[in-house]
CSV table of C-alpha atoms in Angstrom, one decimal:
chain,number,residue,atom,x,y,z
T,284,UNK,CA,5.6,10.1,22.1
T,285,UNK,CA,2.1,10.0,20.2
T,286,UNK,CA,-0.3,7.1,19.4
T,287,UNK,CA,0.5,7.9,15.9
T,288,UNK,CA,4.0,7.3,16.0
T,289,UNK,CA,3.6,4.1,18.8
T,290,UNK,CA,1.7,2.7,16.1
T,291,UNK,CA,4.0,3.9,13.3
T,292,UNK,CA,6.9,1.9,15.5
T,293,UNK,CA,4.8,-1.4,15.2
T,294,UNK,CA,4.9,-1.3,11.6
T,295,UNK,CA,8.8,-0.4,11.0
T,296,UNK,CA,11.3,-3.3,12.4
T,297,UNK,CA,13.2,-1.7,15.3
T,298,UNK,CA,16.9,-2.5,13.9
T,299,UNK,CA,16.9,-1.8,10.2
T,300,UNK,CA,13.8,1.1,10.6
T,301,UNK,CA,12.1,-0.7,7.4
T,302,UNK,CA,9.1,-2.7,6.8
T,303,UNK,CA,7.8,-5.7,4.5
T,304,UNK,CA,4.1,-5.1,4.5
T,305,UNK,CA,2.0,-7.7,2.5
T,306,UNK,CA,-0.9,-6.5,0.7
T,307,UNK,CA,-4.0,-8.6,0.5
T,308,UNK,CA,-6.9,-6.3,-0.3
T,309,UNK,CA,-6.7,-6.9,-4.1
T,310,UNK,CA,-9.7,-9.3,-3.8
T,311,UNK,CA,-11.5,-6.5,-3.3
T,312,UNK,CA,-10.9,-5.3,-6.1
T,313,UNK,CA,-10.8,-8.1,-8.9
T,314,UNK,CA,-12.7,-10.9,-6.5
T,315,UNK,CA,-11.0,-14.3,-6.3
T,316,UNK,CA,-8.1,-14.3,-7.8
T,317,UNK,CA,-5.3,-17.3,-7.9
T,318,UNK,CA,-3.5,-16.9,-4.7
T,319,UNK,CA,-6.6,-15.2,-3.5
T,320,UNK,CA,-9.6,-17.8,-4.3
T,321,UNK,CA,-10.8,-18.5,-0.8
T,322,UNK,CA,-9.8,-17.8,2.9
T,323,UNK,CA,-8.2,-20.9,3.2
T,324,UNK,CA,-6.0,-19.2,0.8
T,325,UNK,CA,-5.6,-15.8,2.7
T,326,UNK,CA,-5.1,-18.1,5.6
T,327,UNK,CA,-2.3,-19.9,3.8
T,328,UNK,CA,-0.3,-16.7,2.6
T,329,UNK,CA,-0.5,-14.7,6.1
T,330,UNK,CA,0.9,-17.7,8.4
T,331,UNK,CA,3.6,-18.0,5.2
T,332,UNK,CA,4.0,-14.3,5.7
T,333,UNK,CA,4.5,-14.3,9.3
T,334,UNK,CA,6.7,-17.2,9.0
T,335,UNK,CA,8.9,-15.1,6.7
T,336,UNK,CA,9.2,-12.0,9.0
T,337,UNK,CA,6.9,-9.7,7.1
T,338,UNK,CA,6.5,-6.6,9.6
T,339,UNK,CA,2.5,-5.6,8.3
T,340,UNK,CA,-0.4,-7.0,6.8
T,341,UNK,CA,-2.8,-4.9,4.7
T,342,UNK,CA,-6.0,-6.5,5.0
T,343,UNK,CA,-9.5,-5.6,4.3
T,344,UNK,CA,-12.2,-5.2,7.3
T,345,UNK,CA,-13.7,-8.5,6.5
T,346,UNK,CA,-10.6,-9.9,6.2
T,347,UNK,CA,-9.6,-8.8,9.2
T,348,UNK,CA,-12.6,-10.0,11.1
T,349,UNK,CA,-12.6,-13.6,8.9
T,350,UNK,CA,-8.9,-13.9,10.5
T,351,UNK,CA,-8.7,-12.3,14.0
T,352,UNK,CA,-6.7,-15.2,15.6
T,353,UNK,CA,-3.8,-15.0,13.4
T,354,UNK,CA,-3.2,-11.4,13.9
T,355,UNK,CA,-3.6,-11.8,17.9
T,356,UNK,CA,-0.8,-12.4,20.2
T,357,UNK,CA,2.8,-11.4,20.8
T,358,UNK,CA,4.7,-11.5,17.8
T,359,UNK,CA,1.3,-10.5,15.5
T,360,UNK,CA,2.1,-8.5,12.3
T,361,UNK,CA,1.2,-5.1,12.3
T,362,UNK,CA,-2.4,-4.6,10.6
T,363,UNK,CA,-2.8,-1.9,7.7
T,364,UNK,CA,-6.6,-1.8,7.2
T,365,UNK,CA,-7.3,-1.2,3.8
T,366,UNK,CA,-9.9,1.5,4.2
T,367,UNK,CA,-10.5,3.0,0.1
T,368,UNK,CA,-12.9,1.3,-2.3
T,369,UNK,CA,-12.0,1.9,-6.0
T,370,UNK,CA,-13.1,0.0,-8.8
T,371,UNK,CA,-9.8,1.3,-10.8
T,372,UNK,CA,-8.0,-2.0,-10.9
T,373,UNK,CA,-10.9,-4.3,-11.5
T,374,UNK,CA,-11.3,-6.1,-14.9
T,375,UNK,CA,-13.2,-4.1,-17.3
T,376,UNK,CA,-16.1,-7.4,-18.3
T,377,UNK,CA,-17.0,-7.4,-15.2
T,378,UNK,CA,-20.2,-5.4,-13.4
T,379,UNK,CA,-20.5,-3.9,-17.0
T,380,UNK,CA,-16.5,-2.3,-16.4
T,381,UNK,CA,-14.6,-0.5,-14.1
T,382,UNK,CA,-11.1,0.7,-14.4
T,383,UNK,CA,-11.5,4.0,-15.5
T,384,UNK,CA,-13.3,6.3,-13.3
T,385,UNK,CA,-10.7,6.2,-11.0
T,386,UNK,CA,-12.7,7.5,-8.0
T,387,UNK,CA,-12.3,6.5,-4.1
T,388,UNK,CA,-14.8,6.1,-1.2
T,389,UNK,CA,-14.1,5.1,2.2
T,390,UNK,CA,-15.6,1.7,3.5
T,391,UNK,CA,-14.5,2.3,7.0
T,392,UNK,CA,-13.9,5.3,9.3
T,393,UNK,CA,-11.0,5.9,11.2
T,394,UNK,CA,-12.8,5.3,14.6
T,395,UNK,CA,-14.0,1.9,13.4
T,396,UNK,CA,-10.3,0.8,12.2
T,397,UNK,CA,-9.3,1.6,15.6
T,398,UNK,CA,-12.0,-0.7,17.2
T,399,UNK,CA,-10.9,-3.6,14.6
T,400,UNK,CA,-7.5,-2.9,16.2
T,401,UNK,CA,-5.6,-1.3,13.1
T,402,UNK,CA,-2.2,0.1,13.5
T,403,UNK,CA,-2.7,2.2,10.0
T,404,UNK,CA,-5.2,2.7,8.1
T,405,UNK,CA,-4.6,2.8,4.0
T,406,UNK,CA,-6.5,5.0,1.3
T,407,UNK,CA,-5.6,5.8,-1.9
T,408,UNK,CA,-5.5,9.5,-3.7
T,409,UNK,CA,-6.2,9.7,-7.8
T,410,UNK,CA,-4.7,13.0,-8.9
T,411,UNK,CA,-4.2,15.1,-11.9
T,412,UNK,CA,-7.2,16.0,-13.2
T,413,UNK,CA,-8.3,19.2,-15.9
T,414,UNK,CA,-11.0,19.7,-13.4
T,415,UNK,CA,-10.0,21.9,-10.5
T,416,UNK,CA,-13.1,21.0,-8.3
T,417,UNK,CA,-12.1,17.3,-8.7
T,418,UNK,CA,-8.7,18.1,-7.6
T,419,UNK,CA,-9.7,19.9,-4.9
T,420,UNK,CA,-12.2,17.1,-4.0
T,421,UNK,CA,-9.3,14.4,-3.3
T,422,UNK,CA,-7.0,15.9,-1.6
T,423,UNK,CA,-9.6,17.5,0.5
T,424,UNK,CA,-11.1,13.8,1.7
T,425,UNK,CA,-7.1,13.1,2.5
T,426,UNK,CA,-7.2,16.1,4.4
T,427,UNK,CA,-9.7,15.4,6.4
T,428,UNK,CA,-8.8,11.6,6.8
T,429,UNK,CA,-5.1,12.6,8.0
T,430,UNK,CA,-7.1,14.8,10.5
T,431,UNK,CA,-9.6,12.7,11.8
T,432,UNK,CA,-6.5,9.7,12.1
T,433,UNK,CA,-4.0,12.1,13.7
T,434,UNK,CA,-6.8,13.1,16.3
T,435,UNK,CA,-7.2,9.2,17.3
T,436,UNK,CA,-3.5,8.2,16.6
T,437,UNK,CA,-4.0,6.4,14.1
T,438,UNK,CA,-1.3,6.4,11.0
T,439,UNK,CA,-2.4,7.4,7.6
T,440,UNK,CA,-0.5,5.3,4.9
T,441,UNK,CA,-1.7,6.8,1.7
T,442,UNK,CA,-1.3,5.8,-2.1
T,443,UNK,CA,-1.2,8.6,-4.2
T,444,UNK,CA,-1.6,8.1,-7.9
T,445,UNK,CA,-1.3,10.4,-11.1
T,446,UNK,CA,-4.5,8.5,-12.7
T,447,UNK,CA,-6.5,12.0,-14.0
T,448,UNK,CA,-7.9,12.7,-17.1
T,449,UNK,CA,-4.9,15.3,-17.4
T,450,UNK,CA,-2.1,12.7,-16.8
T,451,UNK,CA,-0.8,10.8,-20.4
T,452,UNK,CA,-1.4,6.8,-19.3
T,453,UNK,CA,2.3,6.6,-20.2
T,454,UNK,CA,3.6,9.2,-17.6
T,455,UNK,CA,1.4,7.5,-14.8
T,456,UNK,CA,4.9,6.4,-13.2
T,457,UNK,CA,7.4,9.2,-14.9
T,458,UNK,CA,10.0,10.2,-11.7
T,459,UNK,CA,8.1,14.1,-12.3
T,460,UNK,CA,4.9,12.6,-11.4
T,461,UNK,CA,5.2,9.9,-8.9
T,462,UNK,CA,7.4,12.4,-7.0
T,463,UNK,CA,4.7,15.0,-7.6
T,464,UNK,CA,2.5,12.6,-5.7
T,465,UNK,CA,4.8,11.7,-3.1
T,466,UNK,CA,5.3,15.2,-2.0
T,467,UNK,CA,1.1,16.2,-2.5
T,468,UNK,CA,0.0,13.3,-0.1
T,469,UNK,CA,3.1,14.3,2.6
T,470,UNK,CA,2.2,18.0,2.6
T,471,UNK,CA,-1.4,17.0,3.3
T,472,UNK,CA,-0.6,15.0,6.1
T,473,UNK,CA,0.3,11.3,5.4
T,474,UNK,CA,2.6,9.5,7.6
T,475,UNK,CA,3.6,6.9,5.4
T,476,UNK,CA,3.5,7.3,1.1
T,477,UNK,CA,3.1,4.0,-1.1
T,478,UNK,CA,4.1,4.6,-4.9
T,479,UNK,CA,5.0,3.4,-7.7
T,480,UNK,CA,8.9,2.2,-8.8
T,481,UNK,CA,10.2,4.6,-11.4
T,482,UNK,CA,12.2,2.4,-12.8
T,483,UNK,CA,15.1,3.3,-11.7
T,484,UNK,CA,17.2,3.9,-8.6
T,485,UNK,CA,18.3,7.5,-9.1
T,486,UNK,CA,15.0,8.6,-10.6
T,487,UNK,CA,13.0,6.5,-7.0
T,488,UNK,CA,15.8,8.4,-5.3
T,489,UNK,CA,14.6,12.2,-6.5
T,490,UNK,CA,11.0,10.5,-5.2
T,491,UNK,CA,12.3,9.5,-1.8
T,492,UNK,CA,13.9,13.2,-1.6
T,493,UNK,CA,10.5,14.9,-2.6
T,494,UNK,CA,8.2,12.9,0.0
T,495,UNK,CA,8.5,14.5,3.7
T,496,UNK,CA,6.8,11.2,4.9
T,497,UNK,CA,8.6,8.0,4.7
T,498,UNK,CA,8.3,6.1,1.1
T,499,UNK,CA,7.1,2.4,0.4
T,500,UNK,CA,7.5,1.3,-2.7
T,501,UNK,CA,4.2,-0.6,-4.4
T,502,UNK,CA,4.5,-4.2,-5.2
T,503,UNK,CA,2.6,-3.2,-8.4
T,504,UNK,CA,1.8,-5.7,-11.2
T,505,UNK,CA,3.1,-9.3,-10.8
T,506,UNK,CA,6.2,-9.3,-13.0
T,507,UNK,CA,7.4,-12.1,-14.8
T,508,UNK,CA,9.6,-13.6,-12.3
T,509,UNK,CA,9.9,-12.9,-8.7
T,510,UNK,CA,13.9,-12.3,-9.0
T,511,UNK,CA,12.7,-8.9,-11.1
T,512,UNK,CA,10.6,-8.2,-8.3
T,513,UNK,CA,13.3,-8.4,-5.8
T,514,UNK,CA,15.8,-6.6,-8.6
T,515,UNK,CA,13.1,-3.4,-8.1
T,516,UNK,CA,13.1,-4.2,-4.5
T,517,UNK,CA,16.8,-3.9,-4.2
T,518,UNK,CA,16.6,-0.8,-6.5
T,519,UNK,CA,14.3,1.6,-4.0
T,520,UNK,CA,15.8,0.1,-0.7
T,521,UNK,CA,19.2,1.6,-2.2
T,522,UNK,CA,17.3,5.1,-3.2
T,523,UNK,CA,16.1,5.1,0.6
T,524,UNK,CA,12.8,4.0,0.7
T,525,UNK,CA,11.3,2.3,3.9
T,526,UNK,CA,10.2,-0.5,3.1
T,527,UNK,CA,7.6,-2.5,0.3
T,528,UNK,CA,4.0,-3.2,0.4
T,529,UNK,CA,3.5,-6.1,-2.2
T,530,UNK,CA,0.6,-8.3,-3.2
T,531,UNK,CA,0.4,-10.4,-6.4
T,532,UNK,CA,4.1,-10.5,-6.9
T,533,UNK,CA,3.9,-13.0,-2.8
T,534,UNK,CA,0.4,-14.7,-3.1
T,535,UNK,CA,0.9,-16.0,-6.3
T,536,UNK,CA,4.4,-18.1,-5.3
T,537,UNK,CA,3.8,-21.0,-4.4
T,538,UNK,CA,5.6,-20.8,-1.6
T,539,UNK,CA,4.7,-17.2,0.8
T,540,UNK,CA,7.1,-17.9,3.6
T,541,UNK,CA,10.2,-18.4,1.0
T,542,UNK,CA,8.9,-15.1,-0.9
T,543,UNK,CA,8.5,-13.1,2.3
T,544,UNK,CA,11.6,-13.7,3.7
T,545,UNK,CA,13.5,-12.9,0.7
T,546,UNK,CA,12.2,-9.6,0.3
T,547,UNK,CA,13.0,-9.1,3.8
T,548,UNK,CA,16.6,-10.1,2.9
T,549,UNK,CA,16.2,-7.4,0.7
T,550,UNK,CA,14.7,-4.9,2.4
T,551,UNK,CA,16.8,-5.5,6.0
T,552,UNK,CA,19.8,-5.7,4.4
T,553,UNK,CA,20.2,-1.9,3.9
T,554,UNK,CA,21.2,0.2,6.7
């Protein structure tokens, strides 16, 4: 058995073979954010995640290193490092905009996760573009990321998006695309895929089929109330996804243990 998939093992629960991963790197994206203002807060929503059986933690490095003691020990949820810097999703008034270039650089090698004690290590992919080169570009850093992790053992969990100047904003999630993505990032080499819910479970099911790498489903926006959230949830789980990796839609509940085990209700329950 490899590193890779020792590591892969931490990250899915042993009986149902699916994972609740909680994804707290959006701060670095849009800065303090309700749910996110502080680390007391961080602090607060991992011991509530723990407490609800989440089976990984997406974390950035500093968040990592601001919070060692509560990933140590037996029992210690795996940890995703969030290793891709984009300033897609942050607010467009702030550092004079953001949220459209849709471009990715890595803040952290895979050698380095490794030494921070990551069992994955997360990066994002922004495809579809008219420019060939561009294409070429980002699928070629994946290529060598999954390369560079597969020689250490280190899982790749990417999140490949359909955000190029040559996708229609309104087919960024369309079942043709989001599977299109699903398959690009598995061909390339990603152990683990996180996309977008189609709305949908037979369309996320024609995604699950395409992928040859297991499929998370993003936690995406915060929706209005959690109970859609969970509705989504159920809907993937019964297409055959592995798992969830969800941010907004725990840290902004009040309470994270409740949420957390709920979803894992959701996610567990499928066989």
């Amino acid at each position: 058995m490899s590193g890779t998939q020792l590591r892969l093992d931490r990250l899915f629960d042993k009986k149902s073979g699916k994972s609740v991963i909680i994804a707290l790197s959006n701060a670095m994206y849009f800065g303090p954010t309700p749910g996110m203002q502080n680390n007391d807060d961080i602090r607060k929503v991992v011991t509530g995640a723990v407490d609800g059986n989440c089976d990984g933690v997406m974390v950035t490095p500093g968040g990592l290193r601001a919070n060692l003691d509560l990933f140590s020990g037996r029992g210690g949820p795996a940890i995703i490092l969030s290793a891709g810097y984009t300033s897609s999703w942050r607010p467009t008034d702030r550092f004079g905009g953001g949220g459209s270039a849709h471009r990715m650089s890595t803040i952290t090698s895979v050698e380095d996760a490794l030494r921070m004690g990551a069992d994955a290590y997360h990066i994002y992919s922004f495809l579809g573009w008219k420019d060939p080169d561009r294409e070429a570009e980002e699928l070629g850093l994946l290529g060598r990321v999954c390369e560079e992790a597969r020689a250490c053992g280190l899982p790749v969990i990417c999140e490949p998006l359909a955000r190029g100047d040559a996708v229609d904003p309104k087919d960024y999630n369309s079942t043709e695309n989001v599977a299109l993505m699903a398959r690009l990032a598995s061909e390339v080499g990603a152990d683990v895929v996180k996309v977008e819910y189609t709305g949908s479970p037979e369309s996320f099911g024609t995604v699950v089929e395409a992928s040859h790498a297991p499929v998370v489903m993003m936690g995406g926006a915060k929706t209005d109330t959690y109970d859609e959230f969970l509705t989504f949830l159920d809907g993937a789980m019964s297409s055959g996804a592995r798992g969830v990796a969800v941010g907004r839609n725990v840290y902004s509940q009040d309470n994270a243990a409740e949420a957390v085990s709920r979803a894992a209700a959701v996610v567990h329950k499928q066989k």
